[in-house]
């Protein structure tokens, strides 16, 4: 892997110290091993709500917003710019267009960054092109962000069209996203999400099991990720739990991340649904080591129509059987079984649990091993170098 020693300025769509690591964290931490990386934290595309999670985040941003870039444990420099989150207002967008370039130019100069690769998950990075004079412009389209609750879709789509026209390469994490991006550019490369497969494959080895998981009756069906109403089909989960009351359903992740209004009362009312909270990324194999199957019970809506969940290959690398709702991006993915409702999900899980054994688990993990972040990053770097050439 090489980018000829070039520095990287990454404009993310999440904070660096978030509870759930996403593709931007996996890729930038790996690039940070050999390159100087400045990661610009989320610019607050979603309008904040008067919820504890949003208020804590706003307070942290105020404190960090006046500080210089900080060096994270991953070797990445992290900047928390002070920007106004109410992007639906023209005046706010105008203020941010003037404020953001100044803050990032100052941080780049402090770090000695010049002519970097501008790698953006947020098309508002268009404001940085004239300031940074990047050697390459990358748009990494990971979600249909305009479909997210609280995002000003019109201003986002306009910025996306402009930034896509400037990008040397557009990476899309699913075929539905790639199809939409091809309407804006002919420089689109589909790069579906993958996983830290060596880490998750360690779940097949003997070792500790997460204590909360170990305390649950078997079989244990696990979901890892944010517990939010915008993505999860909460009704399906409740129906599935009632269809198999002897099973344990463990939901491992923060509640309301990105959707603070999520109401989990219906989940908490079911005695065999267990909200276990978030775990550190490196501790997730201990969770999966104690699981019997993994599920992805996503609702089918505009947001999930183009989503490729990272947990697909995390589950498979750990050897678990996987049942998911019929997300378009997962059509044809080896090792994944789809079910459209609770009854069919229960039936598919019955079959998978009955036929599961150590040999099948090793085979799933072997299939997933070719979908690692290291291999994906090599492919991306090659695409960037070809575009630069």
XYZ file of C-alpha atoms in Angstrom:
389
model
C 0.000 0.000 0.000
C 1.344 3.421 -0.914
C 0.109 6.914 -1.621
C 3.651 8.099 -2.316
C 3.995 9.448 1.198
C 1.164 11.956 0.789
C -0.627 13.384 3.808
C -4.374 12.847 4.211
C -7.095 15.169 5.433
C -10.210 13.141 6.138
C -13.546 14.883 6.704
C -15.555 12.316 8.611
C -19.249 11.855 9.282
C -18.705 10.654 12.860
C -16.573 11.543 15.859
C -13.304 9.688 16.326
C -14.021 8.468 19.857
C -17.458 7.132 19.009
C -18.955 4.023 20.603
C -19.173 2.217 17.265
C -16.225 2.064 14.892
C -17.158 2.566 11.247
C -15.302 2.236 7.949
C -13.712 5.689 8.369
C -12.125 4.618 11.664
C -10.842 1.334 10.255
C -9.366 2.902 7.117
C -7.865 6.048 8.643
C -6.249 4.184 11.547
C -4.555 1.912 9.008
C -3.476 4.837 6.832
C -2.159 6.513 9.965
C 0.501 3.820 10.280
C 2.374 5.127 7.219
C 0.892 8.573 6.549
C 0.162 11.743 8.431
C -3.631 11.787 8.789
C -5.731 14.701 10.002
C -9.246 13.476 10.805
C -11.892 16.201 10.945
C -14.743 15.069 13.157
C -18.412 15.155 12.174
C -19.738 18.558 11.116
C -23.111 17.849 12.700
C -25.291 17.143 9.673
C -28.205 16.073 11.847
C -29.971 18.896 13.648
C -29.324 18.353 17.383
C -32.142 17.525 19.751
C -32.689 18.373 23.409
C -31.534 14.922 24.459
C -28.793 13.990 26.912
C -26.630 12.368 24.225
C -26.766 15.423 21.949
C -26.157 17.843 24.824
C -23.082 15.915 25.990
C -21.749 15.849 22.452
C -22.295 19.601 22.043
C -20.465 20.300 25.306
C -17.527 18.117 24.286
C -17.372 19.876 20.927
C -17.279 23.293 22.613
C -14.378 22.189 24.808
C -12.420 20.542 22.009
C -13.333 23.129 19.388
C -10.844 25.651 20.741
C -8.026 23.111 21.025
C -5.404 22.211 18.398
C -5.479 18.767 16.752
C -4.963 15.979 19.270
C -3.022 12.796 18.626
C -5.269 9.738 19.075
C -4.043 6.310 20.148
C -4.317 5.148 16.528
C -1.646 7.631 15.397
C -4.269 9.858 13.773
C -4.501 13.599 14.461
C -8.078 14.545 15.310
C -9.642 18.001 14.909
C -13.027 18.927 16.410
C -13.979 22.077 14.489
C -16.497 24.518 15.875
C -19.218 24.708 13.246
C -22.907 25.523 13.471
C -25.075 22.371 13.153
C -28.240 23.991 11.770
C -27.361 23.393 8.099
C -30.904 23.935 6.816
C -30.413 27.701 7.171
C -28.617 29.545 4.361
C -26.887 31.943 6.778
C -25.522 29.048 8.816
C -24.152 27.371 5.685
C -22.505 30.637 4.650
C -20.870 31.045 8.079
C -19.600 27.453 8.019
C -18.172 27.879 4.510
C -16.008 30.691 5.852
C -15.241 29.190 9.255
C -14.372 25.609 8.348
C -11.566 26.350 5.837
C -9.863 28.679 8.302
C -9.921 26.136 11.115
C -8.623 23.306 8.953
C -6.006 25.457 7.202
C -4.648 26.427 10.630
C -4.566 22.782 11.768
C -2.893 21.633 8.545
C -0.208 24.294 8.846
C 0.418 23.305 12.455
C 1.025 19.715 11.320
C 3.022 20.659 8.218
C 0.415 19.168 5.872
C 0.551 20.360 2.263
C -1.210 19.186 -0.919
C -2.903 16.302 0.890
C -5.330 13.700 -0.296
C -8.740 15.118 0.641
C -10.769 12.065 1.645
C -14.312 13.053 2.573
C -17.314 11.220 3.929
C -19.205 14.507 3.990
C -19.633 16.556 0.782
C -19.376 19.780 2.767
C -15.662 19.171 2.320
C -16.114 21.057 -0.958
C -15.318 24.205 1.058
C -11.756 22.908 1.571
C -10.717 22.345 -2.038
C -9.514 25.894 -2.697
C -7.950 26.123 0.763
C -6.019 22.833 0.845
C -5.300 22.515 -2.891
C -5.391 18.722 -2.546
C -3.411 16.374 -4.762
C -6.436 14.059 -4.951
C -10.103 14.492 -4.050
C -11.973 11.424 -2.769
C -15.649 11.077 -1.912
C -16.381 8.012 0.195
C -20.154 7.563 0.059
C -21.070 5.214 2.903
C -24.782 5.881 3.438
C -27.669 7.774 1.941
C -27.100 10.427 4.592
C -29.781 12.698 3.158
C -32.344 10.038 4.148
C -31.337 10.198 7.805
C -33.700 11.722 10.311
C -32.946 15.376 11.051
C -30.675 15.979 8.017
C -31.536 18.807 5.616
C -31.800 16.629 2.517
C -31.969 19.437 -0.042
C -28.783 21.244 0.996
C -26.973 17.913 1.434
C -27.911 16.698 -2.058
C -26.777 19.990 -3.589
C -23.412 19.795 -1.828
C -23.089 16.146 -2.838
C -23.631 16.947 -6.522
C -20.985 19.665 -6.441
C -18.430 17.627 -4.521
C -18.982 14.525 -6.668
C -18.209 16.608 -9.765
C -14.854 17.578 -8.207
C -13.890 14.103 -6.985
C -11.162 12.104 -8.713
C -12.661 8.881 -7.293
C -15.980 8.122 -5.605
C -16.068 5.020 -3.434
C -19.552 3.619 -2.710
C -20.117 1.021 -0.012
C -22.975 -0.760 -1.780
C -24.241 -1.312 -5.298
C -27.391 0.783 -4.684
C -25.185 3.684 -3.565
C -22.869 3.174 -6.534
C -25.839 3.308 -8.915
C -26.963 6.630 -7.439
C -23.424 8.053 -7.565
C -23.068 7.056 -11.237
C -25.803 9.570 -11.995
C -23.368 12.250 -10.759
C -20.001 10.968 -11.994
C -18.334 8.356 -14.191
C -15.529 7.865 -11.641
C -17.415 5.583 -9.232
C -15.967 2.394 -7.740
C -18.138 0.052 -5.649
C -16.273 -0.903 -2.468
C -18.657 -2.717 -0.096
C -17.930 -2.646 3.610
C -15.775 -5.393 5.050
C -14.518 -6.260 8.552
C -11.525 -6.597 10.810
C -11.616 -10.284 9.970
C -8.499 -11.415 11.900
C -9.904 -9.866 15.080
C -13.365 -11.399 14.710
C -12.009 -14.778 13.628
C -10.424 -14.984 17.085
C -13.956 -15.700 18.371
C -13.411 -19.252 17.086
C -10.502 -19.708 19.500
C -10.885 -20.708 23.113
C -11.021 -17.639 25.320
C -13.173 -15.498 27.584
C -16.866 -14.951 26.910
C -18.521 -11.634 27.655
C -19.951 -11.995 31.176
C -23.387 -10.603 30.309
C -23.665 -12.960 27.333
C -22.518 -15.956 29.350
C -25.288 -15.324 31.887
C -28.051 -15.704 29.268
C -29.830 -19.007 28.489
C -29.022 -20.594 25.129
C -29.545 -20.346 22.269
C -28.236 -16.758 22.231
C -29.101 -14.652 19.190
C -27.024 -11.484 18.981
C -27.275 -8.133 17.285
C -24.260 -5.804 17.430
C -24.769 -2.154 16.541
C -26.688 0.984 17.400
C -30.173 0.304 18.733
C -32.106 2.974 16.826
C -35.629 3.131 15.443
C -34.436 4.628 12.160
C -32.664 1.387 11.239
C -34.023 -1.460 13.321
C -37.401 -3.094 12.809
C -38.355 -3.019 16.486
C -41.703 -4.687 15.798
C -39.989 -7.602 14.074
C -37.663 -8.042 17.044
C -40.577 -8.123 19.478
C -42.488 -10.630 17.334
C -39.394 -12.823 16.953
C -38.807 -12.824 20.708
C -42.417 -13.836 21.311
C -42.219 -16.576 18.670
C -39.193 -18.118 20.447
C -39.620 -17.255 24.151
C -37.004 -19.843 25.169
C -34.286 -18.047 23.170
C -32.196 -15.109 24.387
C -31.908 -12.056 22.134
C -28.902 -9.907 23.053
C -28.669 -6.382 21.616
C -25.119 -5.112 22.061
C -24.678 -1.427 21.304
C -25.666 2.084 22.375
C -29.339 3.010 22.433
C -30.300 6.065 20.396
C -26.934 6.803 18.752
C -27.881 9.102 15.868
C -31.566 8.929 16.828
C -31.927 10.082 20.455
C -35.708 9.800 20.284
C -35.602 6.005 19.961
C -38.116 4.385 22.334
C -37.033 0.913 23.454
C -39.885 0.341 25.911
C -41.359 -2.405 23.715
C -38.011 -4.231 23.694
C -37.507 -3.868 27.430
C -40.974 -5.324 28.028
C -39.933 -8.677 26.531
C -38.235 -10.903 29.134
C -35.969 -12.590 26.584
C -34.699 -9.385 24.916
C -31.610 -8.064 26.666
C -30.146 -4.601 26.044
C -26.523 -5.137 27.041
C -25.127 -1.729 26.079
C -22.019 -0.921 24.077
C -18.731 -2.798 24.116
C -15.254 -1.735 23.011
C -14.480 -2.876 19.490
C -11.678 -5.178 20.621
C -14.046 -6.863 23.096
C -16.687 -7.807 20.521
C -15.122 -11.232 19.786
C -15.850 -12.124 23.412
C -19.505 -11.306 22.759
C -19.654 -13.356 19.557
C -17.764 -16.253 21.149
C -20.792 -16.719 23.375
C -23.399 -16.350 20.613
C -25.187 -19.017 18.590
C -26.305 -16.834 15.666
C -26.173 -13.251 14.472
C -29.117 -11.230 13.184
C -29.496 -7.986 11.233
C -33.162 -7.051 11.784
C -33.113 -3.817 9.802
C -36.288 -2.096 8.743
C -36.736 -1.645 4.999
C -36.826 2.103 4.330
C -35.066 4.828 2.340
C -32.099 4.847 4.724
C -31.465 1.092 4.739
C -32.182 0.609 1.032
C -28.520 1.264 0.238
C -26.808 0.262 3.473
C -24.165 -2.477 3.712
C -23.777 -3.288 7.427
C -20.230 -3.844 8.676
C -21.559 -6.521 11.009
C -22.166 -8.914 8.079
C -18.529 -9.936 7.796
C -17.911 -9.496 11.514
C -20.516 -12.178 12.243
C -19.257 -14.422 9.448
C -15.607 -14.043 10.452
C -16.640 -15.188 13.938
C -18.241 -18.244 12.303
C -21.835 -17.389 13.183
C -24.901 -18.245 11.118
C -26.433 -14.973 9.906
C -30.082 -14.076 9.268
C -30.957 -10.653 7.900
C -33.959 -8.853 6.525
C -33.791 -8.632 2.697
C -31.547 -5.588 2.313
C -30.833 -4.918 -1.390
C -27.082 -4.541 -0.819
C -26.793 -8.040 0.683
C -28.294 -9.897 -2.278
C -25.903 -12.672 -3.245
C -23.572 -12.340 -0.253
C -22.310 -15.828 0.610
C -23.213 -17.109 4.054
C -26.182 -14.778 4.604
C -29.782 -16.023 4.858
C -32.649 -13.562 4.418
C -36.052 -13.472 6.091
C -38.718 -10.844 5.565
C -40.727 -11.298 8.771
C -40.541 -12.762 12.257
C -42.020 -16.162 11.360
C -39.607 -16.763 8.495
C -36.686 -15.429 10.574
C -37.534 -17.895 13.345
C -37.772 -20.747 10.839
C -34.431 -19.876 9.200
C -32.753 -19.630 12.603
C -34.232 -23.017 13.575
C -32.619 -24.567 10.503
C -29.259 -22.843 10.943
C -28.986 -23.676 14.630
C -29.887 -27.326 14.000
C -27.193 -27.810 11.364
C -24.469 -25.642 12.916
C -21.184 -27.251 13.948
C -17.495 -26.272 14.315
C -16.710 -27.226 10.718
C -19.455 -24.969 9.322
C -18.225 -22.145 11.533
C -14.678 -22.482 10.259
C -15.973 -22.466 6.669
C -17.939 -19.249 7.223
C -14.896 -17.632 8.762
C -12.743 -18.782 5.841
C -15.165 -17.218 3.354
C -15.115 -13.950 5.291
C -11.320 -13.839 5.504
C -11.075 -12.440 1.979
C -13.074 -9.378 3.037
C -10.640 -7.599 5.358
C -9.914 -3.896 5.797
C -6.276 -4.383 4.840
C -7.237 -5.902 1.485
C -9.948 -3.313 0.916
C -7.538 -0.450 1.611
C -5.033 -1.844 -0.884
C -7.805 -1.848 -3.518
C -8.755 1.722 -2.696
C -5.190 2.986 -2.809
C -4.739 1.341 -6.209
C -7.870 3.096 -7.495
C -6.613 6.459 -6.186
C -3.195 6.011 -7.785
C -4.788 5.066 -11.112
C -6.971 8.168 -10.957
C -3.945 10.323 -10.134
C -1.997 8.840 -13.025
